[in-house]
Coordinates of C-alpha atoms and ligand atoms in Angstrom, one line a residue:
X1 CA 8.4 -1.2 68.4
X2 CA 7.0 2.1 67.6
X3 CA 3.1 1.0 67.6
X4 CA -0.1 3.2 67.3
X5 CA -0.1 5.9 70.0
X6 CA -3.9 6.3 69.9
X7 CA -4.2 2.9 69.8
X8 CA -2.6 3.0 73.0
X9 CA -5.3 5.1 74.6
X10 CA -8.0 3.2 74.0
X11 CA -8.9 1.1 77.2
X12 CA -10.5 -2.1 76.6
X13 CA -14.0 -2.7 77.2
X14 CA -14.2 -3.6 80.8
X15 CA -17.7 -5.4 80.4
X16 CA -16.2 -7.7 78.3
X17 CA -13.2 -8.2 80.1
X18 CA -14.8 -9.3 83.4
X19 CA -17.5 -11.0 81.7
X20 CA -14.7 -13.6 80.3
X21 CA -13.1 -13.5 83.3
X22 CA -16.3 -15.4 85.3
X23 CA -16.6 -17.7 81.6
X24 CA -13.2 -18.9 82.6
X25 CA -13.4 -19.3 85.8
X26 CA -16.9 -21.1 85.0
X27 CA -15.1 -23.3 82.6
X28 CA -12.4 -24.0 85.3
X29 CA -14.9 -25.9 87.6
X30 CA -15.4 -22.6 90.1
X31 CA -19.2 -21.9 90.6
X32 CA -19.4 -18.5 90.1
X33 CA -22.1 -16.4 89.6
X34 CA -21.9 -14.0 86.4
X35 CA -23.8 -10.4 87.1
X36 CA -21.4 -9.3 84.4
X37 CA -22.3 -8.6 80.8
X38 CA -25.9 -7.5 79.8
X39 CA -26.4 -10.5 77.9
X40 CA -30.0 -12.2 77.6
X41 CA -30.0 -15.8 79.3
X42 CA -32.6 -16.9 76.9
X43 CA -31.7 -18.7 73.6
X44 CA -32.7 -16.7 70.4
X45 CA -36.0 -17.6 70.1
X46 CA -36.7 -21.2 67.5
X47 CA -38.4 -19.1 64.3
X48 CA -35.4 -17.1 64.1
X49 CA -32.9 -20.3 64.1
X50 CA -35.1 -22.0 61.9
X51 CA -35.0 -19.1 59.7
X52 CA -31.2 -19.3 59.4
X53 CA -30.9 -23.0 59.2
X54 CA -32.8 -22.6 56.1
X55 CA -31.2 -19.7 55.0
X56 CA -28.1 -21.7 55.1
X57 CA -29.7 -24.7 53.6
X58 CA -30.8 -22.4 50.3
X59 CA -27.3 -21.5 49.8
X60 CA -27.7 -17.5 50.7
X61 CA -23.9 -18.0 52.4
X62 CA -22.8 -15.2 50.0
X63 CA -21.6 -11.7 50.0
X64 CA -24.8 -9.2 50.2
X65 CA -24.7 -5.6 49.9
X66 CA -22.6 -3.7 52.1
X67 CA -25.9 -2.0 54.2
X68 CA -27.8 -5.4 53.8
X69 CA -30.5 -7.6 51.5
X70 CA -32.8 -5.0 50.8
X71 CA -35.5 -7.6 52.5
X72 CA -33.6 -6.5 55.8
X73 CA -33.8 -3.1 55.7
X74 CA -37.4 -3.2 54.6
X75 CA -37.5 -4.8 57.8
X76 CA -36.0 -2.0 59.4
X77 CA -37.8 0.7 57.8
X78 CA -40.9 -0.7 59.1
X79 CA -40.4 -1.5 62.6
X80 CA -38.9 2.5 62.3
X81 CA -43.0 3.4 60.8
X82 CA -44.8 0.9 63.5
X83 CA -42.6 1.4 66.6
X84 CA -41.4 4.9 66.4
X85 CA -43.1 6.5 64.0
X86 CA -40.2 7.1 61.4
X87 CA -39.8 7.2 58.1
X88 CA -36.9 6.0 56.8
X89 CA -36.2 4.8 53.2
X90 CA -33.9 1.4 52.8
X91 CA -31.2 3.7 51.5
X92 CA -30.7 5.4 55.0
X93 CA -30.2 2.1 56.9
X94 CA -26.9 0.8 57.3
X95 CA -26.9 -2.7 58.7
X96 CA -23.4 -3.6 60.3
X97 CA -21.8 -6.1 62.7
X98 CA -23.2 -5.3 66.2
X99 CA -24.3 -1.8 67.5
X100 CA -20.9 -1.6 68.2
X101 CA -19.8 -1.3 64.6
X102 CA -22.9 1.2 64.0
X103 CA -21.7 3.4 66.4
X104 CA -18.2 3.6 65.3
X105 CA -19.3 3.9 61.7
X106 CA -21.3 6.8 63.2
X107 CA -18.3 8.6 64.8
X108 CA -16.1 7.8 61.9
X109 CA -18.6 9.7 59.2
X110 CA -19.2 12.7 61.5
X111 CA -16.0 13.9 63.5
X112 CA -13.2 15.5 62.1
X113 CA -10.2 15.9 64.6
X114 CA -10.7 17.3 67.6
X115 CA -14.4 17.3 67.3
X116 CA -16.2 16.9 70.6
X117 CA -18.7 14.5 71.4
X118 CA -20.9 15.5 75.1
X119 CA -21.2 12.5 76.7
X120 CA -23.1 12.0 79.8
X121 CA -21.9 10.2 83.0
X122 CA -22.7 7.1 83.4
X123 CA -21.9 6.6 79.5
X124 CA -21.3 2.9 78.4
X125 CA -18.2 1.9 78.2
X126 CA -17.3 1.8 74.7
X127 CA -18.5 5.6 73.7
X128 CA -15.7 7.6 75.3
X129 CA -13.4 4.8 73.2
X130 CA -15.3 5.0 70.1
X131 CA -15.1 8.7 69.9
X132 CA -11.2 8.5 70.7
X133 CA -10.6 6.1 67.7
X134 CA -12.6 8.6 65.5
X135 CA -10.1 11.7 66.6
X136 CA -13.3 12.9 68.3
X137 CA -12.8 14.3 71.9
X138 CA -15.3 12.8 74.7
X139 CA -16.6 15.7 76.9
X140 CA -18.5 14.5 79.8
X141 CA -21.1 16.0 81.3
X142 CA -21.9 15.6 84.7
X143 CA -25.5 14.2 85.9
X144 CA -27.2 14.4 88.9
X145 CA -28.7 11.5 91.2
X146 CA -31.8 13.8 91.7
X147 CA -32.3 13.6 88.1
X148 CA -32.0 9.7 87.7
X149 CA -28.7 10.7 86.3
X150 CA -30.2 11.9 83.1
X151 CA -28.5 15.4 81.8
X152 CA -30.5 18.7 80.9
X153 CA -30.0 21.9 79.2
X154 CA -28.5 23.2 82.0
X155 CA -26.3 20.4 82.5
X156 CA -25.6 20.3 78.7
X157 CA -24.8 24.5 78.9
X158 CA -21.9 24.2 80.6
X159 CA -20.2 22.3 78.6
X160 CA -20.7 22.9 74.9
X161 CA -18.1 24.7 73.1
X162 CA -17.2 25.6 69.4
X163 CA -16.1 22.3 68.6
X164 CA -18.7 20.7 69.8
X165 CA -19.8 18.4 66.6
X166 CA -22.5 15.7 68.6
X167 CA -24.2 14.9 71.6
X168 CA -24.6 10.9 72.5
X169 CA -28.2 10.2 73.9
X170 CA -29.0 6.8 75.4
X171 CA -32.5 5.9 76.4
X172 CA -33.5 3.7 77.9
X173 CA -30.0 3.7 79.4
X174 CA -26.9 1.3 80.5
X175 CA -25.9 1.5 83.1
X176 CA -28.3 3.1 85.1
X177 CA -31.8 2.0 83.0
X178 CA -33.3 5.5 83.0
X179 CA -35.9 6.7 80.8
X180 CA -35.6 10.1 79.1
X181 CA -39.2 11.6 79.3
X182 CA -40.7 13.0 75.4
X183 CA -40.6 16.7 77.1
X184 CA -37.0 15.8 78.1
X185 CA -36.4 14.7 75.0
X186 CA -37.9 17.7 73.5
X187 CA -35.7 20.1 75.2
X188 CA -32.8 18.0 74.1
X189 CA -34.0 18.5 70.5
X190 CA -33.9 21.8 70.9
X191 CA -30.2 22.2 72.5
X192 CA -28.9 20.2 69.7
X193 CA -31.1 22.9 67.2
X194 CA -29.7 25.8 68.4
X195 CA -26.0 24.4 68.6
X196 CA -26.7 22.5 65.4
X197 CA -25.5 19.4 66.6
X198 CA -25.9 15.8 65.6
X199 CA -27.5 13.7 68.1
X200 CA -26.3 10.1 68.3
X201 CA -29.4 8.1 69.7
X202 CA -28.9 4.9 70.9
X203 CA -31.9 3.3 71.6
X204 CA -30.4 -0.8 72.0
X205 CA -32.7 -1.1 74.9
X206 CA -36.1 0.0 73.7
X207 CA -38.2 -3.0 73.8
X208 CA -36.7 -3.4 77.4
X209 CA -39.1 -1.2 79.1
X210 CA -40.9 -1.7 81.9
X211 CA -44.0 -0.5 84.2
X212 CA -45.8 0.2 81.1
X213 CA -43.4 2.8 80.1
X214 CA -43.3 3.8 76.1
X215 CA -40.0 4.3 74.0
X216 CA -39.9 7.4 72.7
X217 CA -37.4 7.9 69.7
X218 CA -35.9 11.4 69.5
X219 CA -35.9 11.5 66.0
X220 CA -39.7 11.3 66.0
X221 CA -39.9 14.9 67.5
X222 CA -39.5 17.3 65.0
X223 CA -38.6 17.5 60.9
X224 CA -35.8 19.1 62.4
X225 CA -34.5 16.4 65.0
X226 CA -35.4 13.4 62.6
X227 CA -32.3 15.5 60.2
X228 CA -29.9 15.7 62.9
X229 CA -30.1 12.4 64.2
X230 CA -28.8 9.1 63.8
X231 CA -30.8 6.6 65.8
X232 CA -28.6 3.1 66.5
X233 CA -30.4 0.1 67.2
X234 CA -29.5 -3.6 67.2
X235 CA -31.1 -6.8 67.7
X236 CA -28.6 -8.5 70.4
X237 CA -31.2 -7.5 73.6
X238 CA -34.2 -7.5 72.6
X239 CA -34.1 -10.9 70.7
X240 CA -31.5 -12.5 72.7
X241 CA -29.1 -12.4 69.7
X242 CA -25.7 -10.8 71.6
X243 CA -24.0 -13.7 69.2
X244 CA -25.5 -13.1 65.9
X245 CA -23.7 -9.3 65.8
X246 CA -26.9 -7.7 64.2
X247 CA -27.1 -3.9 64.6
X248 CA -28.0 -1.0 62.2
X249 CA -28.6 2.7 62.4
X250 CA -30.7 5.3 60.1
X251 CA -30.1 8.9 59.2
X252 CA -30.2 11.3 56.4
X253 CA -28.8 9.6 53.3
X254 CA -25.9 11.7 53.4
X255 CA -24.7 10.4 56.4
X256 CA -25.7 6.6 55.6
X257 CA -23.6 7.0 52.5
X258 CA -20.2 8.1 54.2
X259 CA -20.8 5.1 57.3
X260 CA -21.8 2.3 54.6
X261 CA -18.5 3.6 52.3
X262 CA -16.4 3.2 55.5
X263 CA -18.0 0.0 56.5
X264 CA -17.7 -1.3 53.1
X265 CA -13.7 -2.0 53.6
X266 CA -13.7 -2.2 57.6
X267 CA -16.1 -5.7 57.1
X268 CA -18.2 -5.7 54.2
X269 CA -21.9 -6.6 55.0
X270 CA -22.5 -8.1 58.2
X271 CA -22.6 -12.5 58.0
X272 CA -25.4 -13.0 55.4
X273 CA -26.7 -16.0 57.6
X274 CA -27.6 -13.4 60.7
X275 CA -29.4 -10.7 58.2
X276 CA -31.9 -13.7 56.5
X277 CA -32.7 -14.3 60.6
X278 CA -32.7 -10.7 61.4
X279 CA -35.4 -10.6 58.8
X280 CA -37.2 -13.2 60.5
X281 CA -36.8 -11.6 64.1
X282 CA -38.4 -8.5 62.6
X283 CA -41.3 -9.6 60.8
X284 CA -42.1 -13.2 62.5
X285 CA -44.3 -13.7 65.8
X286 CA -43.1 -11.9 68.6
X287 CA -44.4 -14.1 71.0
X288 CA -41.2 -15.2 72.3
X289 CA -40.3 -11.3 73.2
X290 CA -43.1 -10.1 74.9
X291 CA -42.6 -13.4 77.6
X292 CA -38.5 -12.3 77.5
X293 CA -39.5 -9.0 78.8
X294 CA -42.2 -9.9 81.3
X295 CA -39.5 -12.0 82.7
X296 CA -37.0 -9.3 82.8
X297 CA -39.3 -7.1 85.0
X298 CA -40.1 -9.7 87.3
X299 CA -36.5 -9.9 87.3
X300 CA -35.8 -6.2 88.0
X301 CA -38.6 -6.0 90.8
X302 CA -37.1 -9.3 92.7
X303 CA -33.8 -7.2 92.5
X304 CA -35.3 -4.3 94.0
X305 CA -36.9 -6.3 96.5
X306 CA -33.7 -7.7 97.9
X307 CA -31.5 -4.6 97.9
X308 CA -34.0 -2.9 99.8
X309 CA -33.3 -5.3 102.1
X310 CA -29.7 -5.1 102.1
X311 CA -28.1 -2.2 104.5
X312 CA -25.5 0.1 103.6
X313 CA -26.2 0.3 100.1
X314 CA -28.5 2.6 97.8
X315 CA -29.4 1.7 94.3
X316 CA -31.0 3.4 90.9
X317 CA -34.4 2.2 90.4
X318 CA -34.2 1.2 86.5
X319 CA -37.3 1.8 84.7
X320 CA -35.5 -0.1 81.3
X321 CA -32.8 -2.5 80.3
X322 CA -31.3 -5.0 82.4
X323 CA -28.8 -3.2 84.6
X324 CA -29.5 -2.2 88.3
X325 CA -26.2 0.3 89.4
X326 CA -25.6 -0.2 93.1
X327 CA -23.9 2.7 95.2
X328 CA -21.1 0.9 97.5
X329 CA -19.7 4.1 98.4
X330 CA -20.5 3.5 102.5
X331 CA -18.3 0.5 102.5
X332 CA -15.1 2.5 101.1
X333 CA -12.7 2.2 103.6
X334 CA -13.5 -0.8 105.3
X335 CA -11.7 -4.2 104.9
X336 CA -11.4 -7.9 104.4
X337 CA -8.4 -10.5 104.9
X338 CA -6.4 -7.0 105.4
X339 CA -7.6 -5.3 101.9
X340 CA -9.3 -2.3 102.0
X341 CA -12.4 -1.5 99.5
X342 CA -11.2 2.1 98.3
X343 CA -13.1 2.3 94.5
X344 CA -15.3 -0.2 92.7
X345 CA -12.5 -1.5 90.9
X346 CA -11.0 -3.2 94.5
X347 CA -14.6 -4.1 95.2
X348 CA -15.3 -6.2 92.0
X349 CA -11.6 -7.6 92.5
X350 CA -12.4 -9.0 96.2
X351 CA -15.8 -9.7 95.6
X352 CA -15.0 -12.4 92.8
X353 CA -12.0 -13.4 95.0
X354 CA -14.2 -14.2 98.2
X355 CA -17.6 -14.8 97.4
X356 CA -17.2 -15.8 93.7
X357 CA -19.4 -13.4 92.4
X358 CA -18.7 -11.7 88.5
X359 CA -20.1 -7.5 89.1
X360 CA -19.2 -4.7 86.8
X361 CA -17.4 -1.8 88.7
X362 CA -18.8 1.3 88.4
X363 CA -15.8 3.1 87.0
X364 CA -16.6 1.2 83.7
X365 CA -19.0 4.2 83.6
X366 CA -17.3 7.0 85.3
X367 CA -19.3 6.5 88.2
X368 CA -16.8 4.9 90.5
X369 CA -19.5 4.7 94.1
X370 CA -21.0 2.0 92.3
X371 CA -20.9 -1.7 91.0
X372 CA -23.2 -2.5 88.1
X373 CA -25.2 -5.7 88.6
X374 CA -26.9 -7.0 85.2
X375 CA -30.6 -9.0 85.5
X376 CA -30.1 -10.7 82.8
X377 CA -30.1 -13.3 84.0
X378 CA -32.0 -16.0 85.9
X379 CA -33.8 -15.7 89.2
X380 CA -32.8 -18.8 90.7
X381 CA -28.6 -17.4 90.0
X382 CA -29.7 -13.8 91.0
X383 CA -30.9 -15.3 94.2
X384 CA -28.2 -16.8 94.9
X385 CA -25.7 -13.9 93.6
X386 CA -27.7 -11.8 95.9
X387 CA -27.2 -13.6 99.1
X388 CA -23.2 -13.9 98.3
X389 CA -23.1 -10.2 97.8
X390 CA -25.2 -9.9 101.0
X391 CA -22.8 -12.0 102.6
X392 CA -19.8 -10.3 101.5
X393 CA -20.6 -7.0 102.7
X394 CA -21.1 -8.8 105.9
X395 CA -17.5 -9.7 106.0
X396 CA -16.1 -6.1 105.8
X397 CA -15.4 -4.4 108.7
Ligands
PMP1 N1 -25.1 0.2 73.1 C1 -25.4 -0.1 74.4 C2 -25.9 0.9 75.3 C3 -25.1 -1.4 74.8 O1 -25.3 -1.7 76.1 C4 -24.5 -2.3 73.9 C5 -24.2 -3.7 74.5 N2 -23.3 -4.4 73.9 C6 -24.3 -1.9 72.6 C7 -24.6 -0.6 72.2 C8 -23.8 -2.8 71.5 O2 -24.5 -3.9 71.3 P1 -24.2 -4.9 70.1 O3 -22.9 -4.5 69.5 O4 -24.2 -6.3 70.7 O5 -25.3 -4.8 69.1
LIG2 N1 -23.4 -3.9 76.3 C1 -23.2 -5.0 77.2 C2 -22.8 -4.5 78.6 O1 -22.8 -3.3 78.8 C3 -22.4 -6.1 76.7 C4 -20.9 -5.9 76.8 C5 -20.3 -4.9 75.9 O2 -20.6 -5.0 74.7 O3 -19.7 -4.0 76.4 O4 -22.6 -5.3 79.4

């Protein structure tokens, strides 16, 4: 059967793929440890269920409006004015089902065919995808290691073109957890300025900051860059809601109306039960938060602790999110029970063969010297992950 040739180009998300992979195996009895999927440990915190429970319990199990109860993107428009700075009206805030869907609602308003999108490697795995299923074009652009693989004008120079409709800006960043500095984000403003570009600004991870680092949104720069940009934001990290599907962008109303109308017959309004405890998560204590993220750092720094003491391999120090990228390049080449490691795809293979261990490869990314190893979760499993994976590189010779 003849079936959808683009379609057929889309690669699905490896995150996910592996992530179920080490559920299953879980399920089957196999102790494995997961450093798949960034994906909070902790339950969502209690105000938030109960907010839902009686949510439920008042009957609000109805359709709302496409974008969301306008008690929701109140929300939204607030924690835009306290957080970042932003002023957004409810009518610029498109709620939708996941950061996921607010991305793709983002392509799917701005790119005609063969629009390009600059995307900078590492990228998460679903943007190259996302642009594709929009007709867009992903253009990567290269990063260096120096630069904690964050791109600059200079990087961003060589490859914009004619067609270039949008440039994809993630900060604090997955994989790699850098943070783009406000004069970095400044001169970023400005490319996009004098290319007159949109810049898609996904900032998922900015509660998840550490070292007493701020989040600095883009959009907060300039009249000019607050027009230009749609930020994309989502409540699955930060409130340990990955289940709920809770994610929502804000732009010029222009652009909100095109991704709400596209929205509007792709799923409707996101489940009515998750927006009444999004509105909750927003507004109610955020007690539960500020403990989440002390624990993630304290997370991140025993990580860091342990791979410095783990020869043969490098790392990125992350200074956000919950991802630590590992370079495994010096074991390339070498081999165990006769295979030999030659990309991060065979290492993620063998390593979950021999040592039971769930890691992202690299290649997810587009940066195939590494293996990505989330923190999201426990210390007492990343311990023990950690002296698997130190085992393991024991074993190839
Ligand atoms: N952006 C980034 C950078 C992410 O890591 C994720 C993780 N899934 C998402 C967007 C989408 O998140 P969600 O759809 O769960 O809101
Ligand atoms: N964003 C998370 C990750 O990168 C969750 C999986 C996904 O949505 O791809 O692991």
């Amino acid at each position: 059967m003849d079936l959808s040739n683009k379609a057929k180009q889309i690669n699905p998300s490896l995150t996910l793929e592996i992530t179920a992979k080490a559920k299953e195996l879980k399920e089957a009895g196999i102790d494995v440890v997961s450093f798949g999927a960034g994906e909070p440990d902790f339950n969502t915190p209690e105000n938030i269920i109960k907010a839902a429970i009686r949510a439920m319990e008042e009957g609000k199990t109805k359709y709302t409006a496409t974008s969301g109860i306008l008690d929701l993107r109140n929300a939204i428009c607030e924690k835009f004015k306290v957080d970042n700075g932003l002023l957004y009206k409810p009518n610029q805030i498109v709620v939708s089902t996941g950061a996921k869907q607010s991305l793709a609602n983002a392509f799917l308003a701005i790119l005609n065919k063969g629009d390009e999108v600059i995307i900078p490697v590492p990228y998460w795995v679903s943007y190259p995808e996302l642009v594709k299923l929009s007709d867009g074009v992903p253009i990567f652009v290269n990063t260096l290691k120096e630069n904690d693989y964050k791109y600059t004008i200079k990087d961003l120079e060589k490859v914009v073109t004619k067609k270039t409709k949008a440039i994809l800006l993630n900060s604090p960043n997955n994989p790699t957890g850098s943070i783009y500095t406000k004069e970095e984000l400044r001169e970023i403003a400005e490319f996009a300025k004098k290319y007159d570009l949109i810049i898609v600004s996904d900032e998922i991870y900015e509660k998840l900051i550490y070292d007493g680092n701020k989040h600095i949104s883009i959009a907060s720069l300039s009249e000019d860059a607050y027009k230009r940009t749609i930020v994309i934001n989502g409540l699955s990290k930060s409130y340990a809601m990955t289940g709920w599907r809770i994610g929502y962008s804000a732009c010029s109303e222009e652009m909100s109306k095109l991704m709400s109308s596209i929205q509007s017959h792709v799923t409707s309004n996101i489940n009515s039960i998750s927006q009444y405890a999004a509105v909750e998560a927003l507004t109610g204590t955020q007690e539960s938060i500020k403990i989440m993220i002390q624990e993630f750092e304290k997370r991140r720094n025993y990580m860091i602790d342990r791979l410095n003491n783990i020869e043969g391999i490098s790392y990125i120090r992350p200074s956000g999110a919950f991802y630590i990228m590992v370079c495994i390049e010096g074991f390339y080449g070498k081999n165990i029970n006769g295979n030999i490691i030659k990309s991060s795809l065979d290492f993620s293979k063998s390593i979950l063969e021999e040592e039971n261990v769930a890691v992202i490869p690299g290649i997810a990314f587009g940066l195939d010297e590494y293996i990505r190893l989330s923190y999201a979760t426990s210390i007492n499993v990343i311990e023990e992950g950690l002296n698997r994976i130190e085992n393991y590189l024991r074993k190839l010779k």
